[in-house]
mmCIF file of C-alpha atoms in Angstrom:
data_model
loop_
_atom_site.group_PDB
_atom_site.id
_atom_site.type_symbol
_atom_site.label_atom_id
_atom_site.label_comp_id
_atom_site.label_asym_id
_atom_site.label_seq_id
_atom_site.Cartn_x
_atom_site.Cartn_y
_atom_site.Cartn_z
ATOM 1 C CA UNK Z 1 39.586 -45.718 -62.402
ATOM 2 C CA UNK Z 2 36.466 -43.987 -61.010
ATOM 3 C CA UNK Z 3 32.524 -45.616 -60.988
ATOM 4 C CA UNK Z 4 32.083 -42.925 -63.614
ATOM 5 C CA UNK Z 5 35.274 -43.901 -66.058
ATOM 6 C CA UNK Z 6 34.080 -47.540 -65.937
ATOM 7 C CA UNK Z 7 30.447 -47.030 -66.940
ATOM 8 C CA UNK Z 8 31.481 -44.579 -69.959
ATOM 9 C CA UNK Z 9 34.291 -47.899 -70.884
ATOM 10 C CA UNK Z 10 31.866 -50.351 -70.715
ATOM 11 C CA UNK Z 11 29.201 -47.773 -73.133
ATOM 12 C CA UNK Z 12 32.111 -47.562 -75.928
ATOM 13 C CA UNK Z 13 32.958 -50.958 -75.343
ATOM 14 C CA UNK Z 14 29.308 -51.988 -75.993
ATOM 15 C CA UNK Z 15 29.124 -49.116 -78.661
ATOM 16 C CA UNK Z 16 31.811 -50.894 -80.533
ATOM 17 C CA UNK Z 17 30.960 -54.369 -80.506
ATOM 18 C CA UNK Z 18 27.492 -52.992 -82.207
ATOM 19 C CA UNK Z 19 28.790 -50.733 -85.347
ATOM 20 C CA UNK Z 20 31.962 -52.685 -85.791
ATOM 21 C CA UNK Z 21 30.394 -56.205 -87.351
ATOM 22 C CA UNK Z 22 28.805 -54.107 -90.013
ATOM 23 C CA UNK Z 23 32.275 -52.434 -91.048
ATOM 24 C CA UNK Z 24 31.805 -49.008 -89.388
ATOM 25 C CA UNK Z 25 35.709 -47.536 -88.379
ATOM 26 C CA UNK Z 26 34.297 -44.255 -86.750
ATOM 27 C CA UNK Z 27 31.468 -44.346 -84.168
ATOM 28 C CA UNK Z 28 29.839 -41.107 -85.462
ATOM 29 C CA UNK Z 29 28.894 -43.027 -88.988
ATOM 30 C CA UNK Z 30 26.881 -45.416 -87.206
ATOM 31 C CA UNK Z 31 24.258 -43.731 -86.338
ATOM 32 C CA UNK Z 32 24.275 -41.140 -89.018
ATOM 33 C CA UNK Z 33 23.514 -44.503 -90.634
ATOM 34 C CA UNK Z 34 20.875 -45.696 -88.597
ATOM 35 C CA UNK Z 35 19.055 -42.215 -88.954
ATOM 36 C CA UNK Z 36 19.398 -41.250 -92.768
ATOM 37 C CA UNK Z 37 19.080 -44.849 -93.876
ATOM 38 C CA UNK Z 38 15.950 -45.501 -90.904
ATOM 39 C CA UNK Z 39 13.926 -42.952 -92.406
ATOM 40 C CA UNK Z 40 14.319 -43.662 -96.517
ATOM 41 C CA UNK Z 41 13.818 -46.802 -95.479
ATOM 42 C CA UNK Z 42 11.037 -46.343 -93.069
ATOM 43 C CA UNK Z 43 9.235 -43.356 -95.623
ATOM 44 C CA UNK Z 44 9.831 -45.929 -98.820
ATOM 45 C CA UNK Z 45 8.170 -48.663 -96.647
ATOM 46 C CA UNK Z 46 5.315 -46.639 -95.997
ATOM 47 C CA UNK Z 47 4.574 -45.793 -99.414
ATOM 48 C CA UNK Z 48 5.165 -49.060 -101.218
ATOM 49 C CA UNK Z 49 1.248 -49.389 -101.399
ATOM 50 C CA UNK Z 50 1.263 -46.769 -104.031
ATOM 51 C CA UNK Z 51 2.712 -48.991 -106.767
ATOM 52 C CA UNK Z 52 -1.306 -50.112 -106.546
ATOM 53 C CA UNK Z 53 -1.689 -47.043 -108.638
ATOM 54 C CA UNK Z 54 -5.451 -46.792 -109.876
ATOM 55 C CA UNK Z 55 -6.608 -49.662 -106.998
ATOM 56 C CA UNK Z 56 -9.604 -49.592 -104.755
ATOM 57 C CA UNK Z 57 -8.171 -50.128 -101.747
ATOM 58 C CA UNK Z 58 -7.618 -46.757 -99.392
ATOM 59 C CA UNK Z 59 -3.871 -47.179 -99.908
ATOM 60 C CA UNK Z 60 -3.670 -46.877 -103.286
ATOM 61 C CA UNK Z 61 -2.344 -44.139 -104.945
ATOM 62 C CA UNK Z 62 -4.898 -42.891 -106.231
ATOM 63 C CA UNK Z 63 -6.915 -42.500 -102.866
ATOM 64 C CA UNK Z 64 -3.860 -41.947 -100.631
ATOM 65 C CA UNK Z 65 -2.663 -38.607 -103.244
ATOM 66 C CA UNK Z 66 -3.445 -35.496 -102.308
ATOM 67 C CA UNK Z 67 -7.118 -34.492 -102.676
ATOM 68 C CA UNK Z 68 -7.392 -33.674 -106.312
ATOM 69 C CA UNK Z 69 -4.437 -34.986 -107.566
ATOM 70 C CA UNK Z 70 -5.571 -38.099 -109.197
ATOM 71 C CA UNK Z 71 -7.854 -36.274 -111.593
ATOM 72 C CA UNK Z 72 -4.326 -35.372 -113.754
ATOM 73 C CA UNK Z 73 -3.145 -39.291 -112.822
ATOM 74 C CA UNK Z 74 -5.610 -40.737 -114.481
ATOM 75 C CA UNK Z 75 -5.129 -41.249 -117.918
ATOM 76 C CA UNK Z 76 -2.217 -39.910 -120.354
ATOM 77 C CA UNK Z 77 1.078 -38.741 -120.458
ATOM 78 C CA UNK Z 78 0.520 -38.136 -116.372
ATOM 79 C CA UNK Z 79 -0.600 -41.877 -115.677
ATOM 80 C CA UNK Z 80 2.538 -43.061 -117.579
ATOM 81 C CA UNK Z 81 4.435 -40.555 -115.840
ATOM 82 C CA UNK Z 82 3.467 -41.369 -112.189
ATOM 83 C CA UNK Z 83 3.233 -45.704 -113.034
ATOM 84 C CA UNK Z 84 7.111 -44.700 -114.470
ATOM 85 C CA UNK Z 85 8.496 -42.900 -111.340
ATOM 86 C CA UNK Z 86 7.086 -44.869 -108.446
ATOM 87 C CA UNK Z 87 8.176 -48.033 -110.097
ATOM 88 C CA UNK Z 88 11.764 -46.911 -110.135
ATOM 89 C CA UNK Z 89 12.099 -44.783 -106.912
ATOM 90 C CA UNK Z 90 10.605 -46.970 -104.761
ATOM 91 C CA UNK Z 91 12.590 -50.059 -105.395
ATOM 92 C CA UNK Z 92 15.414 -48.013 -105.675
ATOM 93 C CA UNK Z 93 15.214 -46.424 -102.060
ATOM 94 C CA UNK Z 94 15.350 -49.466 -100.560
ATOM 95 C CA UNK Z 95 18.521 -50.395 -102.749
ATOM 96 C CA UNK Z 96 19.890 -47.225 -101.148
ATOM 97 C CA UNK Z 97 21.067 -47.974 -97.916
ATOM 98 C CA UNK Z 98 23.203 -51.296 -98.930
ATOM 99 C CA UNK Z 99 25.632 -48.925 -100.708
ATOM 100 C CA UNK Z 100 26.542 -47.773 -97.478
ATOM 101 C CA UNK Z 101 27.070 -50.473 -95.565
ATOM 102 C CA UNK Z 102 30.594 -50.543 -95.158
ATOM 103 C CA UNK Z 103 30.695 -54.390 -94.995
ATOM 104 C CA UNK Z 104 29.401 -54.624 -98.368
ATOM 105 C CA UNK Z 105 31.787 -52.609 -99.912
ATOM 106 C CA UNK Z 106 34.664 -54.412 -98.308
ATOM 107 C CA UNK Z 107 33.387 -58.109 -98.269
ATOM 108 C CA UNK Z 108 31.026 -58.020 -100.864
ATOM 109 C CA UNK Z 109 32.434 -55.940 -103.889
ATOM 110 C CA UNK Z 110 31.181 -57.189 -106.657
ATOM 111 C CA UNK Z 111 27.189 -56.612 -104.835
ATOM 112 C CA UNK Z 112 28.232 -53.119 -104.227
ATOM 113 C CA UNK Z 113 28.913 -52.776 -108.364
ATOM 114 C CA UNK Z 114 25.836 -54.755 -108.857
ATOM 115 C CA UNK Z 115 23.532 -52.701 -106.343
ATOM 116 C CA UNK Z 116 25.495 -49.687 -107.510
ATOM 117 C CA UNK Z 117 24.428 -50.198 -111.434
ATOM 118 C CA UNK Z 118 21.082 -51.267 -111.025
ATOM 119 C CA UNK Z 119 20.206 -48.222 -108.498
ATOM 120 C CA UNK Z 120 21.974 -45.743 -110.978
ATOM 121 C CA UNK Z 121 19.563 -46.957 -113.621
ATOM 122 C CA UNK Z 122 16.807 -47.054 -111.719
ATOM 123 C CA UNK Z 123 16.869 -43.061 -110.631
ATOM 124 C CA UNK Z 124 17.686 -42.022 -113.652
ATOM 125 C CA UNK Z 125 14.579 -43.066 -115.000
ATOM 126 C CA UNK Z 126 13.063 -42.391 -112.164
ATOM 127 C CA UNK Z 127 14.181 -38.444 -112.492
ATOM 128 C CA UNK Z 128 12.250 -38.200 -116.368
ATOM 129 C CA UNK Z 129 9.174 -39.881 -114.827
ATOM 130 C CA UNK Z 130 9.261 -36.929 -112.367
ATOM 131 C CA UNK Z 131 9.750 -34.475 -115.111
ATOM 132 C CA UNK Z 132 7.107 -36.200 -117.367
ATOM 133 C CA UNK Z 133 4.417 -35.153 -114.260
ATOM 134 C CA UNK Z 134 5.524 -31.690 -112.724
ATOM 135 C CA UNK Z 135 3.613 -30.082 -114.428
ATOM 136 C CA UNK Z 136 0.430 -31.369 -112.754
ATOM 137 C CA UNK Z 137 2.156 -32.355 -109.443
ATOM 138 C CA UNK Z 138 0.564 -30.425 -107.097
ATOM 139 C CA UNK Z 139 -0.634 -27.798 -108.813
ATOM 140 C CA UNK Z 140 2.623 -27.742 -110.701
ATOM 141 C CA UNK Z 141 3.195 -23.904 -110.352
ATOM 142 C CA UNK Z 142 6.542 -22.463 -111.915
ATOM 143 C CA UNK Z 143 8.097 -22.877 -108.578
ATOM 144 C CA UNK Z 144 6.994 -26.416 -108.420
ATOM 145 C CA UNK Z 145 8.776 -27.193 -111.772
ATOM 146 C CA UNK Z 146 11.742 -25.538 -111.062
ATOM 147 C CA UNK Z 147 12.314 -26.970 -108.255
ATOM 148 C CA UNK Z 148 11.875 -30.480 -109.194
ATOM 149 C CA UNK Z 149 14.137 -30.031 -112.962
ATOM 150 C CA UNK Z 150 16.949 -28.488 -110.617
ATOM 151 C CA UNK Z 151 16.723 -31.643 -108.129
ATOM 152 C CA UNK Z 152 16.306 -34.131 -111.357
ATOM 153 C CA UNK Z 153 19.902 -31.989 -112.820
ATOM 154 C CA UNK Z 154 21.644 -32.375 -109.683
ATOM 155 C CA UNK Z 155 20.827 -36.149 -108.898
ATOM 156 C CA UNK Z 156 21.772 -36.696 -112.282
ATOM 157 C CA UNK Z 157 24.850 -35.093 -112.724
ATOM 158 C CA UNK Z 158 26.297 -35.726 -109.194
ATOM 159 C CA UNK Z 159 25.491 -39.872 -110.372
ATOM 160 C CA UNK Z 160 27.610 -39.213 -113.319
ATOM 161 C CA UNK Z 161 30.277 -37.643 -112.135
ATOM 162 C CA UNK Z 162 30.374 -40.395 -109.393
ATOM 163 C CA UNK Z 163 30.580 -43.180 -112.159
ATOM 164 C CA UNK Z 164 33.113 -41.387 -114.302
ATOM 165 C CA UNK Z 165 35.570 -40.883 -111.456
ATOM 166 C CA UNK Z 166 34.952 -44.498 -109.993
ATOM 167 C CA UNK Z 167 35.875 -45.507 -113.682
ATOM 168 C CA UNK Z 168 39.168 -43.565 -113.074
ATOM 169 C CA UNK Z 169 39.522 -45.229 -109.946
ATOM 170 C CA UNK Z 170 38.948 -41.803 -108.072
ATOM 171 C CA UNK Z 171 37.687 -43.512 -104.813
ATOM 172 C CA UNK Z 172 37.265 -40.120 -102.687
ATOM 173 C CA UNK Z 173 35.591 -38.451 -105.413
ATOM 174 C CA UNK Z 174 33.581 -41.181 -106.741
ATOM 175 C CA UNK Z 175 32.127 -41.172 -102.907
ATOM 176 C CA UNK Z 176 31.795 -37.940 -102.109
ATOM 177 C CA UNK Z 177 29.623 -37.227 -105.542
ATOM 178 C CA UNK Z 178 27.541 -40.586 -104.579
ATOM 179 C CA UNK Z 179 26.519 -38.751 -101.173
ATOM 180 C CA UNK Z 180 25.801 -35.614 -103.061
ATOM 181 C CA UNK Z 181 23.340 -37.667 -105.239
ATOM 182 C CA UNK Z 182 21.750 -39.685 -102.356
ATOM 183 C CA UNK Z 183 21.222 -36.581 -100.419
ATOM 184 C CA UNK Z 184 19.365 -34.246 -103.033
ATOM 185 C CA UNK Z 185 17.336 -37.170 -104.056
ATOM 186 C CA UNK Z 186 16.523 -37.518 -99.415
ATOM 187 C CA UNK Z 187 14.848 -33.815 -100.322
ATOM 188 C CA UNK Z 188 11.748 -35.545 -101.118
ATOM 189 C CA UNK Z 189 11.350 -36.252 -97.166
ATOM 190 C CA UNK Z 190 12.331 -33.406 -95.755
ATOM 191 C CA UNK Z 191 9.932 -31.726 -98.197
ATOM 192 C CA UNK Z 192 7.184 -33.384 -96.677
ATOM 193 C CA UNK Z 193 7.591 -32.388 -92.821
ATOM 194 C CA UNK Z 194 7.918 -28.688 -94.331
ATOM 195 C CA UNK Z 195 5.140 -29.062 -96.496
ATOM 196 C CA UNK Z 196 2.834 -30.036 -93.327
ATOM 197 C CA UNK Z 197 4.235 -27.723 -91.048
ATOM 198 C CA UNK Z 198 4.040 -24.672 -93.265
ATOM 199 C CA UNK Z 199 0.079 -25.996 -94.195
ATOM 200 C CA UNK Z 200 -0.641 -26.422 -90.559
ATOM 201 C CA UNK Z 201 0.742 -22.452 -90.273
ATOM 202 C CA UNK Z 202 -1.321 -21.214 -92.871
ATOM 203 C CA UNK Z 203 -4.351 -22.966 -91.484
ATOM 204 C CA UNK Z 204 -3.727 -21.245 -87.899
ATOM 205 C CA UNK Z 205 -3.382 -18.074 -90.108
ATOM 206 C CA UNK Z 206 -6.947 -18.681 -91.755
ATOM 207 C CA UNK Z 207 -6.549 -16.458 -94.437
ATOM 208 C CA UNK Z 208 -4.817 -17.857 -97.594
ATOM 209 C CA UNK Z 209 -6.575 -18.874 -100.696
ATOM 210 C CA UNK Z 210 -5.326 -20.764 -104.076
ATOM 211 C CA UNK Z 211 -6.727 -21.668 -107.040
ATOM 212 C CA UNK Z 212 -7.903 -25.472 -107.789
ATOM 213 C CA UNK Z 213 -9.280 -26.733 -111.809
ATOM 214 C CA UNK Z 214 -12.616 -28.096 -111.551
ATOM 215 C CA UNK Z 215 -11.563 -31.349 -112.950
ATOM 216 C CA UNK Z 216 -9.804 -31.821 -109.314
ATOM 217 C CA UNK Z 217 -13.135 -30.349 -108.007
ATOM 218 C CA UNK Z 218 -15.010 -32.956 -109.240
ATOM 219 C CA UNK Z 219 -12.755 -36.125 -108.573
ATOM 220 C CA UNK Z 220 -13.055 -35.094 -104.870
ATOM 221 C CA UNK Z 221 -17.050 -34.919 -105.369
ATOM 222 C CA UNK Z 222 -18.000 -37.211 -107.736
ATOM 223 C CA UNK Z 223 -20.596 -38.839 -106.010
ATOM 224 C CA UNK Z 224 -22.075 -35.845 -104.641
ATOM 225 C CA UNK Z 225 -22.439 -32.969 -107.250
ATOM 226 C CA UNK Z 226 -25.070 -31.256 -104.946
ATOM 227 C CA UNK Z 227 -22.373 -30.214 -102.954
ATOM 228 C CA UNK Z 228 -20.136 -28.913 -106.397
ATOM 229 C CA UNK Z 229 -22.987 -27.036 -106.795
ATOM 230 C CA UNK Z 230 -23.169 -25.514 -103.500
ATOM 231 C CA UNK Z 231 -19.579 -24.933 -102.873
ATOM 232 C CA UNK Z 232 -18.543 -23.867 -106.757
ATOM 233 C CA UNK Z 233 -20.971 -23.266 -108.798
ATOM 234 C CA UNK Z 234 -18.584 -22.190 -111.539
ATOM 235 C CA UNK Z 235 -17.969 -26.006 -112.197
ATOM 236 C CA UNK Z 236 -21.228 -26.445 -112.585
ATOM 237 C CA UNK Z 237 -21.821 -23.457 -114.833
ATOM 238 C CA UNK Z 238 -22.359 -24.175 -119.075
ATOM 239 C CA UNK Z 239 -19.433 -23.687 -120.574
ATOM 240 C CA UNK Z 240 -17.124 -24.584 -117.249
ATOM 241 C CA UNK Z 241 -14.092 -27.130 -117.870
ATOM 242 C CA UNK Z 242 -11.992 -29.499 -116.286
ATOM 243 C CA UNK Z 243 -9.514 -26.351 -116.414
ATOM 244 C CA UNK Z 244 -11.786 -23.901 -115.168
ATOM 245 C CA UNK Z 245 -10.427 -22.555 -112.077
ATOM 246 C CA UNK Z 246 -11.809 -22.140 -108.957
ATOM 247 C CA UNK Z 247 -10.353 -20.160 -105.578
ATOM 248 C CA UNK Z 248 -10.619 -22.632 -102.886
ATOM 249 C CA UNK Z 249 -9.714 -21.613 -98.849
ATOM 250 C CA UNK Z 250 -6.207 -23.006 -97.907
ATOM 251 C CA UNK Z 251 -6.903 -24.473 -94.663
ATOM 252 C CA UNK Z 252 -6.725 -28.314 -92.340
ATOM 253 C CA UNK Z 253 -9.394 -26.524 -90.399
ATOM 254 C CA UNK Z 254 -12.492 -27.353 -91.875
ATOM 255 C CA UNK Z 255 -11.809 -30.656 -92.884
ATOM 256 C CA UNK Z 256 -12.954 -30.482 -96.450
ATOM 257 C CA UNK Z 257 -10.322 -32.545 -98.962
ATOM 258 C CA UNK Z 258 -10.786 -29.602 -101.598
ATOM 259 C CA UNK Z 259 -8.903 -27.319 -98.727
ATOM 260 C CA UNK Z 260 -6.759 -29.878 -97.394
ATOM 261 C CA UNK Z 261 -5.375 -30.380 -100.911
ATOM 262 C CA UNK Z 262 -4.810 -26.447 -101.642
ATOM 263 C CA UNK Z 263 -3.233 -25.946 -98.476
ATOM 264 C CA UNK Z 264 -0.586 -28.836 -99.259
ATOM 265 C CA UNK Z 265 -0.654 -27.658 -103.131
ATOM 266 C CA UNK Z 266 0.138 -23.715 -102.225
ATOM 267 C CA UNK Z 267 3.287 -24.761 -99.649
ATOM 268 C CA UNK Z 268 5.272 -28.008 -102.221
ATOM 269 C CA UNK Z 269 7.103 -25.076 -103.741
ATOM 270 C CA UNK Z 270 7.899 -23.628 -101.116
ATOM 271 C CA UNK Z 271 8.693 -26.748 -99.218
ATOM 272 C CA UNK Z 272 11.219 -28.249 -102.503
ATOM 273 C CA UNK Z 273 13.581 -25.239 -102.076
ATOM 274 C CA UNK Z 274 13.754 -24.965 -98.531
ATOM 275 C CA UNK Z 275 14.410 -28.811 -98.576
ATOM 276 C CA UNK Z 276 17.296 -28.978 -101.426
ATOM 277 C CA UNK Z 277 18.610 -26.252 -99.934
ATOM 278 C CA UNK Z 278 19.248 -27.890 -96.543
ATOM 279 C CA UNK Z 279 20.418 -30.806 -97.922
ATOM 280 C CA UNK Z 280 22.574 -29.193 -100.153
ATOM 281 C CA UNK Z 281 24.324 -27.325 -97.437
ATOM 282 C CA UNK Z 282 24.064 -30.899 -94.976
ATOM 283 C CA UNK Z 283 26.126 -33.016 -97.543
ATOM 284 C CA UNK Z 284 28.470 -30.190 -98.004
ATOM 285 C CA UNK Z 285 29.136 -29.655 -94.422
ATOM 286 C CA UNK Z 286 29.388 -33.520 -93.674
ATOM 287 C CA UNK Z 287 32.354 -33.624 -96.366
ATOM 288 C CA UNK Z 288 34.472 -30.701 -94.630
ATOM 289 C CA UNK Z 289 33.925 -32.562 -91.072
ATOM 290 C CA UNK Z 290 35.050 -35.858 -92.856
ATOM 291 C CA UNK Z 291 38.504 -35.267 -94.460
ATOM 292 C CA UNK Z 292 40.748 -37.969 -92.950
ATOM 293 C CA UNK Z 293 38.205 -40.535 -94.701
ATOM 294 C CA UNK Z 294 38.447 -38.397 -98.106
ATOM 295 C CA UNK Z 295 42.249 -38.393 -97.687
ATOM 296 C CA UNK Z 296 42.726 -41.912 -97.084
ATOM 297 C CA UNK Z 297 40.585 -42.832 -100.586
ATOM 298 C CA UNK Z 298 42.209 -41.095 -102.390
ATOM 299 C CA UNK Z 299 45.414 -42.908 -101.146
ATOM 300 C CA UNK Z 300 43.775 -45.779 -102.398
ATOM 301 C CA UNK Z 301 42.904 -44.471 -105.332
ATOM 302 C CA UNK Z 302 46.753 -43.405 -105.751
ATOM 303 C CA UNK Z 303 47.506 -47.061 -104.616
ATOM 304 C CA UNK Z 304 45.345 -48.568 -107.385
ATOM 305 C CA UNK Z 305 45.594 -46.209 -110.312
ATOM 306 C CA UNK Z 306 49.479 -46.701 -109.983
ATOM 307 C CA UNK Z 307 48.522 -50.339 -110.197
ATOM 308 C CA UNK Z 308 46.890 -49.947 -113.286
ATOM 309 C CA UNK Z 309 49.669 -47.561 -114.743
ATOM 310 C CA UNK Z 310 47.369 -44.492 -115.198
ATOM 311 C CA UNK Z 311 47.957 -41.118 -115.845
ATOM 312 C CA UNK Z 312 48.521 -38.637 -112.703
ATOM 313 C CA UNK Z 313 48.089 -41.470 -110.561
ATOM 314 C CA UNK Z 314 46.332 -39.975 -107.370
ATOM 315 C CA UNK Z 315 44.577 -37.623 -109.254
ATOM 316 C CA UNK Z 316 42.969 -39.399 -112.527
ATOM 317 C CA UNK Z 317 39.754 -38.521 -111.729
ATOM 318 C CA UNK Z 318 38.040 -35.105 -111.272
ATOM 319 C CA UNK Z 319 39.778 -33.414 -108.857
ATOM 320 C CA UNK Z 320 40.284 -30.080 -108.022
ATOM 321 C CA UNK Z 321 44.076 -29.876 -108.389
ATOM 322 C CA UNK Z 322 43.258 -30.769 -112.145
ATOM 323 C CA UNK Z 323 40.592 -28.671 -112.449
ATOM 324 C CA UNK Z 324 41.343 -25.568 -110.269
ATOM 325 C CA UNK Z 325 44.121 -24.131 -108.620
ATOM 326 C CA UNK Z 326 44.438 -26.156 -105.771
ATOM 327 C CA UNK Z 327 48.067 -27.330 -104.969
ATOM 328 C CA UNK Z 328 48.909 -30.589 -106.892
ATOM 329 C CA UNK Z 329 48.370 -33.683 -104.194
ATOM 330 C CA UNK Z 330 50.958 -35.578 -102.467
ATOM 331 C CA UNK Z 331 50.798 -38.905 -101.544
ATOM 332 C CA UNK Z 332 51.874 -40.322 -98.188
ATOM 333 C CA UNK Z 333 55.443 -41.102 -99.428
ATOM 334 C CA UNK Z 334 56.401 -38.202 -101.039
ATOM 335 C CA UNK Z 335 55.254 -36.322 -98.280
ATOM 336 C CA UNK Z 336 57.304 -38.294 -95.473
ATOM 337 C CA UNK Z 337 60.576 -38.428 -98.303
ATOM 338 C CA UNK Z 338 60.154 -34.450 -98.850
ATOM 339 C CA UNK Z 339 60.409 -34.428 -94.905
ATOM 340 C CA UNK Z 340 63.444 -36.187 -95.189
ATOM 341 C CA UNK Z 341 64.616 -33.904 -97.743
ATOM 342 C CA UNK Z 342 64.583 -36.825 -100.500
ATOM 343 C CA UNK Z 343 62.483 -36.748 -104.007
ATOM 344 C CA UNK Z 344 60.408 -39.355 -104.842
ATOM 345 C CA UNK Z 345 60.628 -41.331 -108.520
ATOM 346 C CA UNK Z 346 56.823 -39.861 -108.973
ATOM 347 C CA UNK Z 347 57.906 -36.206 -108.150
ATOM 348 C CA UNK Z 348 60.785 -36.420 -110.483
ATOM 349 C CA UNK Z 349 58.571 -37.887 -113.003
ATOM 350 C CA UNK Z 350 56.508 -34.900 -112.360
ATOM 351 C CA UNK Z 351 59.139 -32.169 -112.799
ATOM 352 C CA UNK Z 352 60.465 -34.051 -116.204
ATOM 353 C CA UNK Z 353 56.427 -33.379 -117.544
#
C-alpha cells in the first residue's frame, strides 16, 4: 500500500466514524444532510426574531420586512395572516431536520411519529396563513399568488400522500413523498438568493420601474412627510389613498428603502418559480440516483404489511404498479425462487386473483 492509499484509508476511516453514530449507511447522505438541514436551520435561526411581530426593536418584523411591507401587516386579515404563518413555520423548520436523522427513526420511533405529527400540523396551517397574506406579500402581483397557492398545493398534497401511504405501511413511498414536501416548502430559501441577485441585476441595469401604494409610501416616511412631498406628491395630493399608486425606480443604488423595496417586490415572482422549479427537478433527480434505498423500503414495507395480513402486501400503498402500468413488484424471494425456476405461495396467490 502506497503513502497515497493510506492517507485516502485513514480519510474514509475518519469519514465513517463521523456519519455512522448518527445512523447514516451511505457517506453521500451525510453531508447532503449537513448542507440542506445547515441552512433551514441556519435561515430559521436567523429569522426567529420575527415572531416579535409589531416590536420596536430593529429585528422585529415589522422593521426587518421589506420597506413598505408592514403598512398591509398592520392590522386585519394581513396581521392575523402573517402572526398565523410565522408562528407555525418557524417552529416547524427547526422540527425539520430531526425527521431525517436516521438515528431517530431507528432508535427513537415513536419521536419520529411524534415530531412527524406535530410538524405535519404545523405546515399545514402554516400554508393557509401564507394564502391568507399573498395577496399583499410583496406587492402580491398575479405571479406572486400563483406561485405561492401552487407551493401551498404541492406541500400539502405531497404531506398527505406521505401519511396515507405510511398508514399503509408503504415505507418507500411514504419517504419519498416526505422529501417532496420538505423540498418545495426549502423554495422559500432559494427564493431569497434569486430574489437578491436578480435585484442587484436590475439595479446595475438602472432602468426598471414598479409601482408602490402610497400607504407603503408613507410607512417608510412617516416621520418625514416633507420628503413624501418632494419625492411623490401624488400621496400628498386631495383625494390620494393608501391605494393610490405611485411608480417608484427599482434600484439598491440610491439607497432609498422606497427603491430597495420595489426592486425586491418586482423580482419575488420571478424568484418563487425559478425556485420551485429547481427544487422540483432537485428532489426528483435525488430519487432516481437513490433506488437501492427505495428498493430496500419497500422490502420492508412487504416485510411488515405481510405481518399485518394486508392486501397486495408490497404494494398497499400508492404505488405505481397499482396505479399505472408499471410491472407488478417482486419481492426478494420470489425473485431468487423464479431464478430457480420455483413459484412462490404469494405468486400463486396472485395468479388464483
Amino acid at each position: 500500500m502506497n503513502q497515497n492509499e493510506e492517507t485516502a484509508g485513514n480519510f474514509l476511516r475518519f469519514w465513517r466514524r463521523c456519519y455512522r453514530p448518527l445512523g447514516f449507511q451511505k457517506g453521500y447522505n451525510f453531508p447532503l444532510f449537513v448542507i440542506f438541514a445547515g441552512a433551514l436551520v441556519g435561515f430559521t435561526l436567523a429569522r426567529l426574531s420575527y415572531l416579535n411581530i409589531a416590536g420596536s426593536a430593529s429585528s422585529s418584523f415589522a422593521n426587518s420586512a421589506s420597506p413598505g411591507e408592514w403598512f398591509w401587516y398592520r392590522n386585519g386579515i394581513y396581521r392575523v395572516g402573517i402572526a398565523i404563518h410565522l408562528a407555525t413555520v418557524l417552529p416547524a423548520s427547526l422540527l425539520v431536520p430531526w425527521q431525517f436523522l436516521p438515528i431517530i427513526r431507528h432508535k427513537l420511533l415513536m419521536l419520529h411519529r411524534i415530531n412527524g405529527y406535530i410538524i405535519v400540523n404545523l405546515v399545514i396551517i402554516s400554508n393557509i396563513g401564507a394564502v391568507m397574506i399573498v395577496r399583499r406579500a410583496f406587492g402580491g402581483t398575479l405571479a406572486t399568488q400563483a406561485g405561492v397557492g401552487v407551493l401551498a398545493i404541492m406541500s400539502t398534497v405531497s404531506i398527505a400522500l406521505a401519511y396515507y401511504n405510511i398508514k399503509r405501511l408503504q415505507i418507500d413511498q411514504h419517504r419519498a413523498w416526505m422529501l417532496r414536501a420538505m423540498f418545495y416548502l426549502g423554495t422559500i430559501i432559494t427564493l431569497r438568493l434569486i430574489m437578491i441577485i436578480a435585484a442587484l441585476i436590475i439595479s446595475k441595469s438602472n432602468n426598471y420601474y414598479t409601482t408602490m401604494e402610497c400607504g407603503s409610501v408613507r410607512t417608510i416616511y412617516n416621520t418625514d412627510p416633507q420628503r413624501i412631498q418632494s419625492l411623490y406628491p401624488q400621496c400628498t395630493q386631495p383625494g390620494s389613498t393608501n391605494d393610490t399608486l405611485v411608480i417608484v425606480h427599482a434600484t439598491f443604488g440610491n439607497g432609498q428603502p422606497e427603491q430597495i423595496g420595489a426592486s425586491l417586490r418586482m423580482n419575488f415572482g420571478m424568484a418563487l418559480w425559478m425556485a420551485l422549479l429547481l427544487h422540483a427537478f432537485g428532489v426528483e433527480i435525488y430519487l432516481g440516483l437513490t433506488p437501492r434505498e427505495g428498493n430496500r423500503l419497500r422490502q420492508v414495507s412487504y416485510e411488515r404489511q405481510m405481518e399485518r395480513g394486508m392486501q397486495h402486501p408490497g404494494s398497499a400503498g400508492l404505488t405505481s404498479d397499482r396505479l399505472g402500468d408499471a410491472d407488478p413488484w417482486r419481492p426478494l424471494n420470489e425473485l431468487k425462487m423464479a431464478s430457480s425456476g420455483v413459484r412462490s405461495d404469494h405468486e400463486m396467490d396472485n395468479a388464483k386473483q
